[in-house]
Structure formats: structure tokens, C-alpha cells
mmCIF file of C-alpha atoms and ligand atoms in Angstrom:
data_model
loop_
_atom_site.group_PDB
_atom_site.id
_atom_site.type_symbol
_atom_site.label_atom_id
_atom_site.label_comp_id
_atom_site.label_asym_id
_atom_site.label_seq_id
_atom_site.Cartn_x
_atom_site.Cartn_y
_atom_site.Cartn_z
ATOM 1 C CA UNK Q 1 -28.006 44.091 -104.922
ATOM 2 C CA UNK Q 2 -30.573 47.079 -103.696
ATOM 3 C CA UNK Q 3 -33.289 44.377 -103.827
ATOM 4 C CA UNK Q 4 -31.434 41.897 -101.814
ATOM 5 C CA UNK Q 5 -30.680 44.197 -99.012
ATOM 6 C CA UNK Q 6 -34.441 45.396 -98.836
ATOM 7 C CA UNK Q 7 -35.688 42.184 -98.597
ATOM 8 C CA UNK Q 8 -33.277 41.719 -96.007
ATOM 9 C CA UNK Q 9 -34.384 44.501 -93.853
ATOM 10 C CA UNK Q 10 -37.707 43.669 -94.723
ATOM 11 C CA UNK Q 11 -37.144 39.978 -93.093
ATOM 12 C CA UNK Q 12 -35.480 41.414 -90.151
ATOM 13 C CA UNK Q 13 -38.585 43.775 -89.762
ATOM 14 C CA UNK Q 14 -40.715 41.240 -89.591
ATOM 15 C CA UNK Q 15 -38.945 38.867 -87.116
ATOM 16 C CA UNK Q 16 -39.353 41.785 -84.875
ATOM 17 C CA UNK Q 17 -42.647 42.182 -85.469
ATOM 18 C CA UNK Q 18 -43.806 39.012 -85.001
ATOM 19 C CA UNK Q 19 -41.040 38.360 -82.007
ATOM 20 C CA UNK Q 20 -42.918 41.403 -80.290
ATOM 21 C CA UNK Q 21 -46.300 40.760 -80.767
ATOM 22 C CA UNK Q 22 -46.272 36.948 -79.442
ATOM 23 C CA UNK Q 23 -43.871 37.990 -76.551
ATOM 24 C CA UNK Q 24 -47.561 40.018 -75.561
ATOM 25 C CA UNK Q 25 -49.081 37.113 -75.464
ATOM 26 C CA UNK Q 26 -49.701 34.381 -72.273
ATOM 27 C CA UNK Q 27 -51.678 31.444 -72.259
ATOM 28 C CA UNK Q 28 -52.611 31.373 -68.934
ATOM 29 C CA UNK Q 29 -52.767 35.130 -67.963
ATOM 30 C CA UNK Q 30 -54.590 35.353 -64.591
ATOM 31 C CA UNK Q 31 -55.257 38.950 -64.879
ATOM 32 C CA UNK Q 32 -56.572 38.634 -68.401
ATOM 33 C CA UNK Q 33 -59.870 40.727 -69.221
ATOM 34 C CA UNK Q 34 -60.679 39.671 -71.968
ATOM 35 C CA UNK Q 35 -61.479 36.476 -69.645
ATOM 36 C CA UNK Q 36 -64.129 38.318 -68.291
ATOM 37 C CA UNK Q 37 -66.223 35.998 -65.178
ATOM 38 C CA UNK Q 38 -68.625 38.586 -64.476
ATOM 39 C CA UNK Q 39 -70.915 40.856 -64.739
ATOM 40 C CA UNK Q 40 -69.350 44.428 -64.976
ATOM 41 C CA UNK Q 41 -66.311 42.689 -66.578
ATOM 42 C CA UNK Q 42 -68.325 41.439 -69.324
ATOM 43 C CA UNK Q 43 -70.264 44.615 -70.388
ATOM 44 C CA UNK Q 44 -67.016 46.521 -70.521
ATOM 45 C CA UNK Q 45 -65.192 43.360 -72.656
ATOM 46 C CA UNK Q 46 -68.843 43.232 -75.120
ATOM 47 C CA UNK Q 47 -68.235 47.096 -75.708
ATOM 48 C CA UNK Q 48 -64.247 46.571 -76.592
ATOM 49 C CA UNK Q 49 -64.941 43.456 -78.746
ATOM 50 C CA UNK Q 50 -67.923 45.298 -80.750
ATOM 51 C CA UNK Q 51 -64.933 49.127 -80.633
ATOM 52 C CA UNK Q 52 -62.290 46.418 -81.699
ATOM 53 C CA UNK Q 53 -64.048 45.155 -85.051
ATOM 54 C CA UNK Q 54 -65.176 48.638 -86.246
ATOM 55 C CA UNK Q 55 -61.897 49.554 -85.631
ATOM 56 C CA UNK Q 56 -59.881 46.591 -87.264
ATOM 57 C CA UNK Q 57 -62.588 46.813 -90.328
ATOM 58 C CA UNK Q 58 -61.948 50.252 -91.035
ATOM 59 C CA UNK Q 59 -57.795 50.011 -90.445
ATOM 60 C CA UNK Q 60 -57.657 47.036 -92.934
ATOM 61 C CA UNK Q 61 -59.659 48.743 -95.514
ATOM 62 C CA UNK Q 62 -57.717 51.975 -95.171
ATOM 63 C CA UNK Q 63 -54.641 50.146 -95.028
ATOM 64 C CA UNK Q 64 -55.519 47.992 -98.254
ATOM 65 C CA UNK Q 65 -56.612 51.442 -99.908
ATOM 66 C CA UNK Q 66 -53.020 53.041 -99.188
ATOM 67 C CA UNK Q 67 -50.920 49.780 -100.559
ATOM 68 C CA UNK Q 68 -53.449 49.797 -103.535
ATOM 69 C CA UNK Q 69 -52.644 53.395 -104.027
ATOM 70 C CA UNK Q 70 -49.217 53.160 -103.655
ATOM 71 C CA UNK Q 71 -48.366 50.209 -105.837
ATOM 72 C CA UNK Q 72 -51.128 51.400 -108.482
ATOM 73 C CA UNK Q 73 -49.712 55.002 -108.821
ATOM 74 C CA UNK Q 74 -45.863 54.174 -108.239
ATOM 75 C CA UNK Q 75 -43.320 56.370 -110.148
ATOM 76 C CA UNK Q 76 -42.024 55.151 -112.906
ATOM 77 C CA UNK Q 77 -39.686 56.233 -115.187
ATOM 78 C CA UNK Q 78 -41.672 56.146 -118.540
ATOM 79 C CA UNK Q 79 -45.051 56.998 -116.851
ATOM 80 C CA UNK Q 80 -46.423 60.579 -117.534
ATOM 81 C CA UNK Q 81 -47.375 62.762 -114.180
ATOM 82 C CA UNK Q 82 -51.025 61.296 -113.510
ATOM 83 C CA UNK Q 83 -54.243 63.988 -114.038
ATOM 84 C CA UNK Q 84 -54.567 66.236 -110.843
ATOM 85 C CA UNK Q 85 -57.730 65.837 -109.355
ATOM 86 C CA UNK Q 86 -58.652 68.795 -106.689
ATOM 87 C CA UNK Q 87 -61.641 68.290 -104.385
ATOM 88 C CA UNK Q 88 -65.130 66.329 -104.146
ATOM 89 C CA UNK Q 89 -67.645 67.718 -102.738
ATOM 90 C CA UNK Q 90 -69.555 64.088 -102.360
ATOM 91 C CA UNK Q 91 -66.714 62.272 -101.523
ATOM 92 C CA UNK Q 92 -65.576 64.904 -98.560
ATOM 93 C CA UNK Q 93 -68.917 65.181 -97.130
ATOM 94 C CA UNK Q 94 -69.468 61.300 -97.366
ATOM 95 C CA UNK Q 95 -66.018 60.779 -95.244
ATOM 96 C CA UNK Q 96 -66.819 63.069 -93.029
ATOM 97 C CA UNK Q 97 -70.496 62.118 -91.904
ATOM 98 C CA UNK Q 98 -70.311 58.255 -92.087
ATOM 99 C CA UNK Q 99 -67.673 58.671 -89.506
ATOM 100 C CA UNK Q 100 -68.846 60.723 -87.312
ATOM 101 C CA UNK Q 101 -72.363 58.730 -87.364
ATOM 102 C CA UNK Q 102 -69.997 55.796 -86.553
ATOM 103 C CA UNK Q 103 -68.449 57.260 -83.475
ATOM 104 C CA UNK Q 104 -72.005 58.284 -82.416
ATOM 105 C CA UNK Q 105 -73.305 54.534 -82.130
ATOM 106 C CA UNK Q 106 -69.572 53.504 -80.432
ATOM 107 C CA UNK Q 107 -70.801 56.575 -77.963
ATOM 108 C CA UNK Q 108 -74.159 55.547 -77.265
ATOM 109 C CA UNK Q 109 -73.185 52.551 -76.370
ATOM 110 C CA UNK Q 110 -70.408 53.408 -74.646
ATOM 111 C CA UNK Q 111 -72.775 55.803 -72.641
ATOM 112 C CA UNK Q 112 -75.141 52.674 -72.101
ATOM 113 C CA UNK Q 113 -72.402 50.635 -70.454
ATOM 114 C CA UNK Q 114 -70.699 53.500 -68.142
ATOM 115 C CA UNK Q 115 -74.772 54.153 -66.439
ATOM 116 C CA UNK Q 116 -74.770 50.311 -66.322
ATOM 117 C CA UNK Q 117 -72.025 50.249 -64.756
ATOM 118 C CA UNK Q 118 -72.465 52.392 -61.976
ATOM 119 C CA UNK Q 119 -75.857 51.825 -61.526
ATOM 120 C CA UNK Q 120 -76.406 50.569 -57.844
ATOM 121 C CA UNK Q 121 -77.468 46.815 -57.623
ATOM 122 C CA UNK Q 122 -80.541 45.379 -56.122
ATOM 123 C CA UNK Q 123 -80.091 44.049 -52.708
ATOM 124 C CA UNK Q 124 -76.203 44.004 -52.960
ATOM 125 C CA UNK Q 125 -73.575 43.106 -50.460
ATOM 126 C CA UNK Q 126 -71.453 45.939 -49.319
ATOM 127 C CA UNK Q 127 -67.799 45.855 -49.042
ATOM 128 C CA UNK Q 128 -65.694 49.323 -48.009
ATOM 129 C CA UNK Q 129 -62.388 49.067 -49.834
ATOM 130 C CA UNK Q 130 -59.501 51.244 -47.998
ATOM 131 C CA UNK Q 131 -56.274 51.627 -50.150
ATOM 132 C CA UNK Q 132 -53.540 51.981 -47.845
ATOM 133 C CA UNK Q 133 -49.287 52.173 -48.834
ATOM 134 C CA UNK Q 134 -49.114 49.252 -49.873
ATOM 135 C CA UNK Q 135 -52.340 46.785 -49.274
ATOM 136 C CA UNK Q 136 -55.665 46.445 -49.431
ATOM 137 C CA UNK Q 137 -58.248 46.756 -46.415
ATOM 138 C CA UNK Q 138 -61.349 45.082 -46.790
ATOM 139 C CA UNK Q 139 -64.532 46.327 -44.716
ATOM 140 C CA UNK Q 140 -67.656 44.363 -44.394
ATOM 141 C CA UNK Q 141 -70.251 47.140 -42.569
ATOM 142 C CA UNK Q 142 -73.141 44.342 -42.365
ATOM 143 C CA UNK Q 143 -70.865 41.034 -41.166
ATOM 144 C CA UNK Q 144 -68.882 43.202 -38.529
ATOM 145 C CA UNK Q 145 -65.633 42.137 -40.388
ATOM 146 C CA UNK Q 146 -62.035 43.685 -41.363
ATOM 147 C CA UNK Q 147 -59.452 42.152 -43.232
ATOM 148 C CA UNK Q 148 -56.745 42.397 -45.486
ATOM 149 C CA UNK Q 149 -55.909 41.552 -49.364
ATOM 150 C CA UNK Q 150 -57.657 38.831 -50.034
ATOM 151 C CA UNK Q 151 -61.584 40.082 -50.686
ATOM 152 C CA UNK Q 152 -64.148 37.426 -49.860
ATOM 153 C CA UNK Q 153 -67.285 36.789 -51.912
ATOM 154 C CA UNK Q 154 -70.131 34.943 -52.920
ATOM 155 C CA UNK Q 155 -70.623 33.893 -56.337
ATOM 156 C CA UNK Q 156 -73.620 35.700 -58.685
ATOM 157 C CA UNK Q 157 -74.381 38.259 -55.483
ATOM 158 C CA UNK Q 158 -73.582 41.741 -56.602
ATOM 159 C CA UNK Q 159 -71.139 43.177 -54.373
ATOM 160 C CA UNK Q 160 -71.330 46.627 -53.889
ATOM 161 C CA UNK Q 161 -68.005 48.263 -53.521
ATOM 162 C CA UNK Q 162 -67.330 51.570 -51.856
ATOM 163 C CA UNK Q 163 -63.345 52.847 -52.561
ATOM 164 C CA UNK Q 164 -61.894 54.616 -50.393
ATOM 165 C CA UNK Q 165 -58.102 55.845 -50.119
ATOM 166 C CA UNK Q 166 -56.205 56.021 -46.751
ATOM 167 C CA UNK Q 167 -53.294 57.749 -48.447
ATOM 168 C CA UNK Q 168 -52.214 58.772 -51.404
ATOM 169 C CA UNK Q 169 -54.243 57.353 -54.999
ATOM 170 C CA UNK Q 170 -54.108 53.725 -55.392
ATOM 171 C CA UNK Q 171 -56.595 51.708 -58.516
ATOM 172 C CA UNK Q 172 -58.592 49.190 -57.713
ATOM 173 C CA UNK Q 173 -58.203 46.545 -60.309
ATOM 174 C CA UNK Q 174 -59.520 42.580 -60.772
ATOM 175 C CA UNK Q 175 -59.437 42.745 -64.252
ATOM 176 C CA UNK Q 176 -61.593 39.316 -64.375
ATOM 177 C CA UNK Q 177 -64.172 40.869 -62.156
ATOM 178 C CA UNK Q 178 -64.419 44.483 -62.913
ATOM 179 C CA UNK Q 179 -62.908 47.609 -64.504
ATOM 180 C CA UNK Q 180 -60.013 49.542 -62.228
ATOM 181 C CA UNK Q 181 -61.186 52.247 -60.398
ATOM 182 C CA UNK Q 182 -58.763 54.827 -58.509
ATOM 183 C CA UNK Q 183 -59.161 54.954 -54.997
ATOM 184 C CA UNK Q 184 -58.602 58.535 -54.088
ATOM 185 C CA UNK Q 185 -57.596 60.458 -51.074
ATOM 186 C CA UNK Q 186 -60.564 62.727 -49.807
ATOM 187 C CA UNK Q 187 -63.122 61.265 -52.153
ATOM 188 C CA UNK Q 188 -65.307 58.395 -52.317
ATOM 189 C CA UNK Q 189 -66.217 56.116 -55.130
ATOM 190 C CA UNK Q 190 -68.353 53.092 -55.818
ATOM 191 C CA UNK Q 191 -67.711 50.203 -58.658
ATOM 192 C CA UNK Q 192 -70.080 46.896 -58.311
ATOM 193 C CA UNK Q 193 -67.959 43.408 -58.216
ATOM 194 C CA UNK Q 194 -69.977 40.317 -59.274
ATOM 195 C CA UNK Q 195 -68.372 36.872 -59.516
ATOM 196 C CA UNK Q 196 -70.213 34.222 -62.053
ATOM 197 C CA UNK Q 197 -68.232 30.911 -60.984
ATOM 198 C CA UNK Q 198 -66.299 29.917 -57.637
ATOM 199 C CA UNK Q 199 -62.578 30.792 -57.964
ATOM 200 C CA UNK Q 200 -59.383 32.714 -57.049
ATOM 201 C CA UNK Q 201 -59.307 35.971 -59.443
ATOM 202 C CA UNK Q 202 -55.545 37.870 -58.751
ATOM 203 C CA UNK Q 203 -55.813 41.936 -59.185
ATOM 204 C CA UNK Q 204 -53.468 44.477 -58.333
ATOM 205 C CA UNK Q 205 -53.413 48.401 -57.533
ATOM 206 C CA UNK Q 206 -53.131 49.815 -61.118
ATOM 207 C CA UNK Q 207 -52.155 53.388 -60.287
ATOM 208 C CA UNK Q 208 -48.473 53.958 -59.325
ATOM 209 C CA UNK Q 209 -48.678 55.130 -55.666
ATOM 210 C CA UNK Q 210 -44.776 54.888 -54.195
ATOM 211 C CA UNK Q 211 -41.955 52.624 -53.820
ATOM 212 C CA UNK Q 212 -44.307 49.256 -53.531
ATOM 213 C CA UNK Q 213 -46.716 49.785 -55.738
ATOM 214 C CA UNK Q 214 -45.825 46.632 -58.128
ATOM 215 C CA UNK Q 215 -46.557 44.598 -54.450
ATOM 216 C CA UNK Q 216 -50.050 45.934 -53.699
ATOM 217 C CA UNK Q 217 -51.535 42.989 -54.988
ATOM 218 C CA UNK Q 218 -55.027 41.428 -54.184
ATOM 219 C CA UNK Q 219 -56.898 38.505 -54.675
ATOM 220 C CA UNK Q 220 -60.542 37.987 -54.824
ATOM 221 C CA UNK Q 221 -61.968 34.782 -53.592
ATOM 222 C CA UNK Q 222 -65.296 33.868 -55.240
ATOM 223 C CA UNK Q 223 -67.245 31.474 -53.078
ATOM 224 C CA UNK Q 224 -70.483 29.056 -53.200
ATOM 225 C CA UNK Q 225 -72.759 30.904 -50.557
ATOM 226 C CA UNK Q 226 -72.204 27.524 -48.321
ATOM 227 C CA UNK Q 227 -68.167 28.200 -48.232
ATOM 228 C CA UNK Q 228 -68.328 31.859 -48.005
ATOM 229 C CA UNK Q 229 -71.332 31.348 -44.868
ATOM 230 C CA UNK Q 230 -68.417 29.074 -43.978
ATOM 231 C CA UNK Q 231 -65.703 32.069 -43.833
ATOM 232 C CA UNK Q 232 -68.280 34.534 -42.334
ATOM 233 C CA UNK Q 233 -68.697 32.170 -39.738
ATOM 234 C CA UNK Q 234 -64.929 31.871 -39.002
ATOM 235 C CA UNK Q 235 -63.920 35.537 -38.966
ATOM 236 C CA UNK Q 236 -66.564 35.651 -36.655
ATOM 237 C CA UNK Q 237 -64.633 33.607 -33.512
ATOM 238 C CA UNK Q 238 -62.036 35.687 -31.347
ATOM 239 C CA UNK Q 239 -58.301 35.383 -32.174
ATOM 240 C CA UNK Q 240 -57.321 32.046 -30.596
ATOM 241 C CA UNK Q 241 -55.185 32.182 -27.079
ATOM 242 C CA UNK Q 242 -52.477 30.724 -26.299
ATOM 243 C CA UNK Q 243 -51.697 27.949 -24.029
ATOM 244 C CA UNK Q 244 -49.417 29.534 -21.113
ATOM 245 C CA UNK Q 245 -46.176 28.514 -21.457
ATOM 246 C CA UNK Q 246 -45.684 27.624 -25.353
ATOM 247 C CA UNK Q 247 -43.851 29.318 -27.827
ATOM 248 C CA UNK Q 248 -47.144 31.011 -28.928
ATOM 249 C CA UNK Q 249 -47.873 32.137 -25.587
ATOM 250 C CA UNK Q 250 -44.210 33.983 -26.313
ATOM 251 C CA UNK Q 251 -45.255 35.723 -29.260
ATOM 252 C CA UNK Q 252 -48.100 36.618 -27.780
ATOM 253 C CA UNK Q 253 -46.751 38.769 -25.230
ATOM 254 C CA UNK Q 254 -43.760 39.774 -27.584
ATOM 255 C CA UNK Q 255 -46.931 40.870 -29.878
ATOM 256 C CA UNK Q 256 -47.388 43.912 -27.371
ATOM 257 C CA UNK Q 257 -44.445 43.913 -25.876
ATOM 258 C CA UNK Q 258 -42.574 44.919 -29.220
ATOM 259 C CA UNK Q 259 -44.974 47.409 -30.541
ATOM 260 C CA UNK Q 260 -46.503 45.518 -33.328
ATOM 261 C CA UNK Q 261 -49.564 45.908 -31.104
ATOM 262 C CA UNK Q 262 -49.545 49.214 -32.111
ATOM 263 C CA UNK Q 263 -49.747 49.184 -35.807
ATOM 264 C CA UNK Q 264 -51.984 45.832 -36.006
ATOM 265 C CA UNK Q 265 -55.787 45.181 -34.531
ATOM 266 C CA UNK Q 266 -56.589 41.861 -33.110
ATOM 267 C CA UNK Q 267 -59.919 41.595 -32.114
ATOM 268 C CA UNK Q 268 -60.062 42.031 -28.784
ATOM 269 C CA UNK Q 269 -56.564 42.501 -27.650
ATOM 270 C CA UNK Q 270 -55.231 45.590 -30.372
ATOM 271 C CA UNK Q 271 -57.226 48.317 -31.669
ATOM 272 C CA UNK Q 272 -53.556 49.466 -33.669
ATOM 273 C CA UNK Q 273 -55.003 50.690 -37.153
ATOM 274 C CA UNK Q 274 -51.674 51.201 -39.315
ATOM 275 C CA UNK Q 275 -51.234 47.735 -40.829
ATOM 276 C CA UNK Q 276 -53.499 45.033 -41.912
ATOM 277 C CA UNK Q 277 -56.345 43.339 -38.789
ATOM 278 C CA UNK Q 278 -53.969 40.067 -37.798
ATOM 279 C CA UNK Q 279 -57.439 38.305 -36.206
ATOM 280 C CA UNK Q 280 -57.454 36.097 -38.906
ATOM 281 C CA UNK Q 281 -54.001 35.965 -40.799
ATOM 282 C CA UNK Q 282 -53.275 32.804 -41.116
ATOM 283 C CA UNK Q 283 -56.364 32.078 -42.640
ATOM 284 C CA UNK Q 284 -54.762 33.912 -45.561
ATOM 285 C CA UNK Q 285 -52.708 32.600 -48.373
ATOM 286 C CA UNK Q 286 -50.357 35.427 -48.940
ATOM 287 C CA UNK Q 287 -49.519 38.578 -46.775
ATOM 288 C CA UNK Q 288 -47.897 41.911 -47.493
ATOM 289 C CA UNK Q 289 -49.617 43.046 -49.887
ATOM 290 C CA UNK Q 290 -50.767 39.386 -51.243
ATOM 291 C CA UNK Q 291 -46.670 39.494 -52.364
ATOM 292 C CA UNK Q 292 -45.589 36.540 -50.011
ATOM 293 C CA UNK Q 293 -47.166 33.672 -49.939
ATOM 294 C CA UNK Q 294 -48.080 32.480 -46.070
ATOM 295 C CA UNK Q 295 -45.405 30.667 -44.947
ATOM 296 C CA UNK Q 296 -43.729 29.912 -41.850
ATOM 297 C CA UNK Q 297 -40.215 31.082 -43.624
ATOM 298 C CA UNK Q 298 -41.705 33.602 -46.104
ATOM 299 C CA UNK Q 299 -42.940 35.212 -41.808
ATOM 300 C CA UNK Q 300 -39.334 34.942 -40.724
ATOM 301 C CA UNK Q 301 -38.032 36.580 -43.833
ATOM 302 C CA UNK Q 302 -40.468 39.315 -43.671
ATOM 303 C CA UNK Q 303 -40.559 39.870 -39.662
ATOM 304 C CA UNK Q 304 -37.018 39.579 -40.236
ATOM 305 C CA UNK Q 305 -36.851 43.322 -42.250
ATOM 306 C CA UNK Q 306 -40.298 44.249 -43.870
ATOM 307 C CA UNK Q 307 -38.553 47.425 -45.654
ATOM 308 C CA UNK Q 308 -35.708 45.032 -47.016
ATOM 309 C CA UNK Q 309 -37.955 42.919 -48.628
ATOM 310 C CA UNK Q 310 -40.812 45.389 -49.646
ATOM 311 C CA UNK Q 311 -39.810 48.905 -50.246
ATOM 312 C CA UNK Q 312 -41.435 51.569 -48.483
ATOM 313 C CA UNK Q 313 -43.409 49.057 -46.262
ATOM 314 C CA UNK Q 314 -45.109 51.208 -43.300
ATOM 315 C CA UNK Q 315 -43.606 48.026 -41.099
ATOM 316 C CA UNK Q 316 -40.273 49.371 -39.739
ATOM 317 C CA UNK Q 317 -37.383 46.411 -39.123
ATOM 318 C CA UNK Q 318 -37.842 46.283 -35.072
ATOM 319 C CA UNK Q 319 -34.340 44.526 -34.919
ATOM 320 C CA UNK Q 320 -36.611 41.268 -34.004
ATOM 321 C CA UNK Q 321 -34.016 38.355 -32.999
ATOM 322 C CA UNK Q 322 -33.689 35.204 -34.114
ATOM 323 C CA UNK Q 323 -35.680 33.532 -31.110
ATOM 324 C CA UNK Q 324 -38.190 36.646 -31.149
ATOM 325 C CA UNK Q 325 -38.855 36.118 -34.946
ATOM 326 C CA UNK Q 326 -39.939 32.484 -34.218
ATOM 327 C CA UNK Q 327 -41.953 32.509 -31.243
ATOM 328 C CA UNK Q 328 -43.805 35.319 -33.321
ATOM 329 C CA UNK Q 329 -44.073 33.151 -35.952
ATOM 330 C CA UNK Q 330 -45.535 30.529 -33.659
ATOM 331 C CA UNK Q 331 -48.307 32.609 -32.454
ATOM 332 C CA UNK Q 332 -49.552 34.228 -35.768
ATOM 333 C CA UNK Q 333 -49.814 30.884 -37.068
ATOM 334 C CA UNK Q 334 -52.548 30.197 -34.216
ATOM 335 C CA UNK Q 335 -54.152 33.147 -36.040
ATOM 336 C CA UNK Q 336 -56.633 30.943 -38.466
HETATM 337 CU CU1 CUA T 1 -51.365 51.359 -54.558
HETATM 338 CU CU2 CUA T 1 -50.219 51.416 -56.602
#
């Protein structure tokens, strides 16, 4: 009866187990770094592979050597108290030094890989990264161009990335790409981003910085040098204007008229430096913080009550109406 119940328990412990250890696991994880696709992101996943099988070597030996121990020396009730064995001088001065050796090497390499790491690149692109509640702003000193959440670069050039925080501490994260880094107030940091193949890679701010924090997301295009020439060369041209008399000529004027001149730059007609540089948004697949995806409704939602549908956002709800909302609309989608 005492057996059966065990076993029992023992079953349901294991369901558990098991239910909680595959519910970790995703197949297609975008933000997976053990993926890593380049070059900081690889060092850092060599050193946790090479920590990971010291580590899982020396738990399943111990833990073999405790259910050896255990099952060997069990009490029973015809077995005499075993001999009492106190102290060994070999044995205690063996289990001390072979570990400590052990965590040497894991700390000279782990040494090795942090100067790596923030060693400065040869010839690198550089890229100012401004953390701001609750999106990313993206600086490019040399190009002459600002923009927002969605980082821009070509593949297998280091990037070198200056972090700095317009607020309060934000991280810095593309797990694919690179280690997270805060992004603090007051202080300036550097991390180097390298991309080995073209492709989206999704990050996120990884340090808890107010009500949106969970939608201060980023994405990181990587680029052939032809397509990202490509995107240079687009961010380049003014904002497009207007014909006089269409809906985007509308939004246009409601653009200053209702403030959001204010808050938002676009080159040449705003110099507002509270929200994201507009020159370009359309050109973007997702705004807010990378949390909506661009869409005409996904605009009339958001212009409708930024707040309502991202907590905390800077935007305020500027009681836009209906007709406002969509000649708006109409003009930030000239915006490409
Ligand atoms: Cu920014 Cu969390």
C-alpha cells in the first residue's frame, strides 16, 4: 500500500517535471541565443557551451555518487551501524584544489571573452543607441541619419555601438547578435553588433524600466551592403510633400497644427525631439516600440489613444477625431 502511493507521487513528480521542462522549450524561438549569427553572440554562446559541460559532467557524477551512496548504505533493519570514518587528508585537499583549478580555466577564459568583447573593432560602423520610455533611437553620426526601432545594418561589418540612456535604465538586448547591455542614465557604454547572414533578428529592452517595458521591442535588420547602400540612400531624401488639397496635405497641416510637431522631428519641417524622427516611418514595419505592426488600422488604433494601448507611452491621447485620425493616417503613410 506505502509502495503504491510512492510510486504514485513519484509518477505525478515526474509528469511535472517533464510537463515543465518542455513547456521551456520553442522550436522556432526568434530571440534564441543559443542561435547565435554573429560574432560577439558566438564567443559568449562557445564560453556557455564549454561552462555547460563542465558543469553537467560534474552534476551527473555527483548526483550518481549521492544515489550510489544512498541506495548502497540504506538502513536496514538487520544491518549493523557502518564503521565511522572521520577525515582524509588526501581526499579533502584533492576536492578542494581540482576545483578550484577548474574554476580558474572557466575564469581565464571567461576573462578572454569579456576583453574580446569589448575590444573596439577595426574600421567599424558607428551607431549611437538612445534608450528612451519606451523605444529605441537609432543614431548614425557618419550617414547623417536618426531613426527609430528598427536598427539597420550591413552584414559581416562590425558595428560599433555606443548606449546611451535618455531616461531612466533600459538593456540593450538582440540575443542573436550580441549580449544585453544596460543603457544607463548619465553614463555611456559601448557593445560591438556584427551580423554573419542577411536577416530580421527581434530583441527587446531586457531591464524593467516602467509601465511599457514588455513593448520596448527592437528589431535589427541585417543587410547585403547593396540593400543597406539601398536604405542609406533612402533615408537620405526629404520627407515627401503633399499634393495641396489631398487628404495628406490635411494631415500635414494637422501634423503642426495638433502639436505632434512638437514631440516628433521631420526633417526639415520639425526639430520636436520627444518621440521617435517620423522622416521615414512608413518605411518601418512596426511602430511604438516595434509593438504594432505598420498598418493603416494598427495608426488609427494607436493615434486613436497611445496611453490606452501602450501604458505609460510619452504620446498623450490629443482627443484626435475620427476625420483627424485619418487624414493623419494619410500623410504618415507618404512618409516612406
Ligand atoms: Cu526599456 Cu525596459
Amino acid at each position: 500500500m506505502r509502495g503504491g502511493r510512492a510510486r504514485r507521487r513519484l509518477v505525478v513528480a515526474l509528469i511535472v517535471a517533464v510537463g515543465l521542462l518542455t513547456s521551456a522549450c520553442a522550436q522556432h524561438a526568434p530571440q534564441d541565443t543559443l542561435k547565435p549569427a554573429g560574432k560577439a553572440a558566438r564567443s559568449i554562446d562557445h564560453l556557455f557551451v564549454g561552462v555547460f559541460w563542465i558543469a553537467a559532467f560534474f552534476f551527473v557524477l555527483v548526483e550518481f555518487g549521492v544515489l550510489y551512496m544512498i541506495l548502497r548504505y540504506r538502513h536496514r533493519d538487520d544491518r549493523p551501524e557502518p564503521v565511522q570514518v572521520h577525515g582524509n587528508t588526501r581526499l579533502e585537499v584533492g576536492w578542494t584544489i581540482v576545483p578550484a583549478l577548474i574554476l580558474l580555466v572557466v575564469g581565464g577564459f571567461t576573462f578572454k571573452v569579456l576583453f574580446d568583447l569589448s575590444r573596439k573593432p577595426a574600421n567599424p560602423m558607428r551607431v549611437t543607441v538612445v534608450g528612451h520610455q519606451f523605444w529605441w533611437e537609432y543614431q548614425y553620426p557618419d550617414l547623417g541619419i536618426v531613426t527609430a526601432n528598427e536598427l539597420h545594418l550591413p552584414v559581416k561589418k562590425p558595428v560599433r555601438v555606443t548606449l546611451k540612456s535618455n531616461d531612466v535604465i533600459h538593456s540593450f538586448w538582440v540575443p542573436r547578435l550580441a549580449g544585453k547591455h544596460d543603457v544607463e542614465p548619465g553614463r555611456v557604454s559601448q557593445i560591438n553588433l556584427e551580423a554573419d547572414k542577411p536577416g530580421a533578428y527581434l530583441g527587446q529592452c531586457a531591464e524593467f524600466c516602467g509601465l511599457s517595458h514588455a513593448n520596448m521591442r527592437l528589431r535589427a535588420f541585417a543587410q547585403t551592403p547593396a540593400d543597406f547602400q539601398t536604405w542609406v540612400n533612402a533615408q537620405h531624401q526629404g520627407p515627401a510633400t503633399p499634393a495641396a488639397g489631398t487628404p495628406s496635405a490635411d494631415g500635414l497641416a494637422l501634423f503642426t497644427t495638433k502639436g505632434c510637431s512638437g514631440c516628433h522631428t521631420i526633417n526639415g519641417l520639425s526639430k520636436g525631439n520627444v518621440g521617435p524622427n517620423l522622416t521615414h516611418v512608413y518605411s518601418r514595419s512596426a511602430f511604438a516600440g516595434d509593438t504594432f505592426d505598420m498598418s493603416p488600422a494598427n495608426l488609427r488604433t494607436w493615434l486613436h489613444d497611445p496611453p490606452g494601448v501602450k501604458p505609460g507611452a510619452k504620446m498623450p491621447n490629443l482627443g484626435l477625431s475620427s476625420d483627424e485620425i485619418t487624414k493623419l493616417i494619410a500623410y504618415l503613410e507618404t512618409l516612406k
